[in-house]
XYZ file of C-alpha atoms in Angstrom:
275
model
C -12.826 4.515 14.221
C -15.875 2.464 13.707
C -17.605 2.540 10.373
C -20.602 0.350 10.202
C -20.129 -0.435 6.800
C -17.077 -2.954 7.473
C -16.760 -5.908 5.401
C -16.344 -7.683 8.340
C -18.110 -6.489 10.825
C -19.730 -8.357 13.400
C -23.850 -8.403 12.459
C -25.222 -11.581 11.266
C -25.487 -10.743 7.873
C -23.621 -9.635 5.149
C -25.258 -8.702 1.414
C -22.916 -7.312 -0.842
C -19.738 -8.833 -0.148
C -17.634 -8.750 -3.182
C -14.946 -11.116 -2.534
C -13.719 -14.594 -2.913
C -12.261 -16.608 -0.127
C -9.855 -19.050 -1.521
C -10.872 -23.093 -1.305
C -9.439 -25.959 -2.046
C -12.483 -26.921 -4.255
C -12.849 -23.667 -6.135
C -16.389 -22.123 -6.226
C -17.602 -18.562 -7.581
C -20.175 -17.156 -5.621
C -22.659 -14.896 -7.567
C -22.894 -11.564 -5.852
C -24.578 -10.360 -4.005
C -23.367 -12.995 -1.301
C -25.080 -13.410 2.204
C -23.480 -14.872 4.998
C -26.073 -15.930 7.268
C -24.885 -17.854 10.527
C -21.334 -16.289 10.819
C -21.357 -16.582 14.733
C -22.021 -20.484 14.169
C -19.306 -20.161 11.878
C -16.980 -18.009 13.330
C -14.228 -20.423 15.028
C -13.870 -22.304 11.589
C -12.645 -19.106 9.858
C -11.595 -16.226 12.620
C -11.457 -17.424 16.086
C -7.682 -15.681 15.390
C -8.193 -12.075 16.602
C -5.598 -10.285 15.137
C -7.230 -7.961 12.598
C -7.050 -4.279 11.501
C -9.723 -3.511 9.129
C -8.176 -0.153 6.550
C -10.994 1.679 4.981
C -9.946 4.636 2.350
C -12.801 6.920 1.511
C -13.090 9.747 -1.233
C -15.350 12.414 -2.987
C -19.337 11.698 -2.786
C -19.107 8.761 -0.643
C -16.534 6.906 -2.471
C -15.636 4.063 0.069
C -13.206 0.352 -0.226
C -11.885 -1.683 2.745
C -9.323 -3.735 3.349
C -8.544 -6.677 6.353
C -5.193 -7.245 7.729
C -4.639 -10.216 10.003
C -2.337 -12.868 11.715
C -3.299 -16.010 12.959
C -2.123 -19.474 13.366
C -2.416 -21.900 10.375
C -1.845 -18.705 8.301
C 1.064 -18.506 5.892
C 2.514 -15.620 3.430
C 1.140 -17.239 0.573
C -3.100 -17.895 -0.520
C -4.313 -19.982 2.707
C -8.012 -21.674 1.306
C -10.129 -21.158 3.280
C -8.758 -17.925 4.969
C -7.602 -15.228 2.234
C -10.140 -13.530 0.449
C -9.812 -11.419 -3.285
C -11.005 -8.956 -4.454
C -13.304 -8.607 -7.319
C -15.582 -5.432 -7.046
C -14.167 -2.438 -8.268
C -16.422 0.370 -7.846
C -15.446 4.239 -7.691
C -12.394 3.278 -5.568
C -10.530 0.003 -4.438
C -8.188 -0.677 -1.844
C -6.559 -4.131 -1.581
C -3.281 -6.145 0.068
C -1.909 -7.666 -2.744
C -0.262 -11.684 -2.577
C 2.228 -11.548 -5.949
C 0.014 -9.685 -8.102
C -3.031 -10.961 -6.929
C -5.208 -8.247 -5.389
C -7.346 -9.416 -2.026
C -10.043 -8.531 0.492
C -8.638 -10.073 3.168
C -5.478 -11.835 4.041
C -4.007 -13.283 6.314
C -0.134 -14.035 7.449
C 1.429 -16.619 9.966
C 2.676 -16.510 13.608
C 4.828 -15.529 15.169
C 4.166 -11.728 13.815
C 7.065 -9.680 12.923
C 6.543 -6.049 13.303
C 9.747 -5.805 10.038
C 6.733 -7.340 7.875
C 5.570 -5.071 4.878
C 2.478 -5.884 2.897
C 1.769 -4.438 -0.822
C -1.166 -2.332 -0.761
C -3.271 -2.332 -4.610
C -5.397 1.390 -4.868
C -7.358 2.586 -7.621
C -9.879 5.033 -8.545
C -11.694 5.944 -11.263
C -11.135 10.154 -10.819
C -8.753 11.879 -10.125
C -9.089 13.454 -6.648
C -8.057 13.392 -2.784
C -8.805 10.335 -0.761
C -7.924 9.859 3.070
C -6.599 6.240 4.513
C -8.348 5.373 7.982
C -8.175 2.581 10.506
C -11.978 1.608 10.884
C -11.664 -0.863 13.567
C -8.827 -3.543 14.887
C -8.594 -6.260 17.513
C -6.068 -8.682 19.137
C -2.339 -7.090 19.385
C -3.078 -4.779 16.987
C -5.127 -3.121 20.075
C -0.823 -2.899 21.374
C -0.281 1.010 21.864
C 3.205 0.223 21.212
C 2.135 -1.107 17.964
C 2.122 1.228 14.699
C 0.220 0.826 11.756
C 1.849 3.201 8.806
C 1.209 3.613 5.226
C 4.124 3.972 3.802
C 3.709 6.453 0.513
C 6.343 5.344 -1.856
C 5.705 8.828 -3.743
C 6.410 11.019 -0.835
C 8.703 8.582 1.148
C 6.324 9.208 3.957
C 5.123 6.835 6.870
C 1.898 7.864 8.054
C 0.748 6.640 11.621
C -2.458 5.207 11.313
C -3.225 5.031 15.235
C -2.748 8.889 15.071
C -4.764 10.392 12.070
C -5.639 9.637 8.644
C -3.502 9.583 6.014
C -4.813 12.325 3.262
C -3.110 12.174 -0.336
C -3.888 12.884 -3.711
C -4.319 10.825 -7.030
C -4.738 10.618 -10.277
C -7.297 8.091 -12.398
C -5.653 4.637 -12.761
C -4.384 1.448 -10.572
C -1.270 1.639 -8.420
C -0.001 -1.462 -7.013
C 3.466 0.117 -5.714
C 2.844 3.106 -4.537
C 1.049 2.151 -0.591
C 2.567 -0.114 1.365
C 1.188 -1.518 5.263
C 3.804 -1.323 7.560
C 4.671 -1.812 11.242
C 8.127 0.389 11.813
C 9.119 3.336 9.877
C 12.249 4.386 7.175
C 15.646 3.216 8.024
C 14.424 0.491 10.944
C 11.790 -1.063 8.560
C 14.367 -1.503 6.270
C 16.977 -2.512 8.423
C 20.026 0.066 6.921
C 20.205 2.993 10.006
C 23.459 3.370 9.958
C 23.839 4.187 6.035
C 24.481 8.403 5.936
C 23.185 8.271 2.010
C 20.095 10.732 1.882
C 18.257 13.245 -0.265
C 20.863 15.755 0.642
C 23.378 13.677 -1.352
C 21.333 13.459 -4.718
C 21.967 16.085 -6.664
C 19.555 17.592 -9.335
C 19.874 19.724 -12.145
C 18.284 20.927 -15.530
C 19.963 21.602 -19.243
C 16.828 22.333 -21.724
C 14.454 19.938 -20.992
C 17.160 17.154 -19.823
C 17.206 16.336 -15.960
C 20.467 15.259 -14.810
C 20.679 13.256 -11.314
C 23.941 12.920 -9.405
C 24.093 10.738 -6.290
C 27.991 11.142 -5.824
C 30.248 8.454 -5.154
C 27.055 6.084 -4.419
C 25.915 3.908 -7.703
C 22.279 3.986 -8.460
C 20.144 1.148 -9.516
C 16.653 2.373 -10.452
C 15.034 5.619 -10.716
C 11.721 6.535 -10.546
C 9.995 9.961 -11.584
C 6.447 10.718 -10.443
C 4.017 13.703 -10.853
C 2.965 15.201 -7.420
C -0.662 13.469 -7.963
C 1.848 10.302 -8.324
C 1.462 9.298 -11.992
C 4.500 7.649 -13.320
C 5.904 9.814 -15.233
C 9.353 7.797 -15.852
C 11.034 4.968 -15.089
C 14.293 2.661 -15.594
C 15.533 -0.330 -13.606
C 18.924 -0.630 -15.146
C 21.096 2.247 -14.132
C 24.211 0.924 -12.512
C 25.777 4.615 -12.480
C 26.032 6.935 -9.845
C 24.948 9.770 -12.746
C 22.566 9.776 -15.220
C 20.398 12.047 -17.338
C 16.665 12.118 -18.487
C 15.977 12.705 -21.511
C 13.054 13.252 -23.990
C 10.398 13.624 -21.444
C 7.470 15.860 -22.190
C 7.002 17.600 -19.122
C 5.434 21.299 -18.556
C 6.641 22.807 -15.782
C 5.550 21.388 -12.378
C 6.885 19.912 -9.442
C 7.781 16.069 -9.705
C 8.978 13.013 -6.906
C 11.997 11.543 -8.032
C 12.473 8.778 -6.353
C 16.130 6.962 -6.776
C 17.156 3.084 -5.483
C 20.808 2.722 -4.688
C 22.656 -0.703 -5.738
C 22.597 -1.165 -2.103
C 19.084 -0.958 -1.698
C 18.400 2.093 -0.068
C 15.775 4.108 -1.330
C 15.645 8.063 -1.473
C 12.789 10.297 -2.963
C 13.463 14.330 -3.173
C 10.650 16.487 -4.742
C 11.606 19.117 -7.191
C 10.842 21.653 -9.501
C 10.830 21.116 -13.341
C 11.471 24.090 -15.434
C-alpha cells in the first residue's frame, strides 16, 4: 500500500506541499513549501500515531491524498496547529471536509468511535474512472478488526478499504456529498437495524417522461436523482409524502440512482432504468 509520493511521508523533506495547517496567528505559505527538520519537529505536531493516509488516483497519473487521524488534543472542529486545507487543485482532488471547508489533513479527538463518519470533498477536471486506495496507515488503524469504507452515497455502497480499492466512475465537477470515510457499514453505521424499510419497498414507475416514486405507507423527506457517472440530475428536500412524481426533467434514456431519505432518516438508493 505504500506510495512514495505521500504527503506525509516520513523523508526529511517535503517540496510541493499544497496545504495550510491552521494557526492561531494566521500565515500563508507561498508554495512550493519545504519542511526541512520534521523529525526535530515531529512530537510538536504528530507524536499521535493514528493515521490512514487515502490516496485516489486516475487516468495519466492523475493522483490527490488525503490524511485521516485521531489523537489527543484533537477536536471535531479546525485544531491550529494540527488540521491542514487544502488549496491545490490539480487534475484531481480528494479532501475530508470540516463544514464546508475542504482539508489535507485532519484530525479528530479521543476516545475514537468507530460510529464516526467524515465528509469526503472529490473533484476532477474529466470525466473518467478513478480508484480509492489506502496508501499507508499506523496506530489502531493497523487493528484487523478495524474497517476503513468509503461509503458511495450514489451506489449506497461501502467499500472495504483494507480489502481492495474502491473503483468508480465520474463526471467533471466537485462533489462534496457523494464519498463519505467510514468505520462500520449500512444499517450499524447508522444505528437503525431493525427498520424492514428497503429498496424493495420503493416503488418506481414511468407516465411520458414523468417518474413517479412510491415508498408505501413510509413518508419521504428528500429525494435525490443521479446519473450512473453520479451527476445530480435532481433534487428536492421538502417532500413530506410517501408519493411523489418528477416532472419536467430532460432525460434521454439511461439508467439513473435514485436515491430517497425517509422522514425517519433512513436512506435507500435503487438504480433504474429511464425510458
Amino acid at each position: 500500500m505504500k506510495n512514495n509520493t505521500s504527503i506525509l511521508s516520513k523523508s526529511a523533506n517535503y517540496i510541493g506541499l499544497f496545504f495550510l495547517v491552521a494557526i492561531s496567528t494566521f500565515k500563508i505559505y507561498a508554495s512550493p513549501l519545504s519542511i526541512t527538520n520534521v523529525s526535530a519537529n515531529k512530537s510538536k505536531y504528530f507524536f499521535e500515531t493514528n493515521r490512514v493516509w487515502i490516496n485516489v488516483t486516475g487516468a495519466q497519473g492523475a493522483f490527490s491524498q488525503t490524511l485521516m487521524g485521531y489523537r489527543t488534543g484533537a477536536t471535531d472542529g479546525i485544531d491550529h496547529g494540527l488540521d491542514g486545507a487544502y488549496m491545490n487543485d490539480g487534475a484531481i482532488a480528494l479532501a475530508s471536509l470540516i463544514g464546508n471547508v475542504r482539508y489535507a489533513i485532519q484530525f479528530k479527538g479521543l476516545p475514537f468511535t468507530s460510529a464516526d463518519v467524515v465528509p469526503l470533498s472529490f473533484s476532477a477536471s474529466y470525466s473518467g474512472t478513478y480508484t480509492f486506495a489506502i496508501d499507508h496507515l499506523d496506530g489502531f488503524f493497523t487493528n484487523s478488526s478495524l474497517g476503513i469504507y468509503i461509503h458511495d452515497t450514489v451506489t449506497n455502497t461501502y467499500n472495504n478499504l483494507k480489502t481492495s480499492g474502491y473503483t468508480f466512475t465520474s463526471e467533471a465537477g466537485m462533489y462534496n456529498s457523494r464519498f463519505e470515510l467510514t468505520y462500520t457499514t449500512g444499517s450499524t453505521a447508522l444505528g437503525i437495524g431493525q427498520n424492514t424499510f428497503n429498496a424493495e419497498n420503493l416503488n418506481l414507475s414511468q407516465n411520458n417522461d414523468n417518474i413517479i416514486i412510491d415508498s408505501g405507507t413510509t413518508l419521504l423527506k428528500d429525494i435525490t436523482l443521479y446519473s450512473i457517472n453520479g451527476t445530480l440530475l435532481y433534487q428536492n428536500h421538502d417532500i413530506n409524502s410517501s408519493q411523489t412524481t418528477i416532472s419536467s426533467l430532460i432525460l434521454s434514456q439511461q439508467p439513473i440512482i435514485i436515491k430517497v431519505t425517509t422522514e425517519g432518516g433512513i436512506t435507500v438508493t435503487k438504480k433504474w432504468l429511464y425510458l
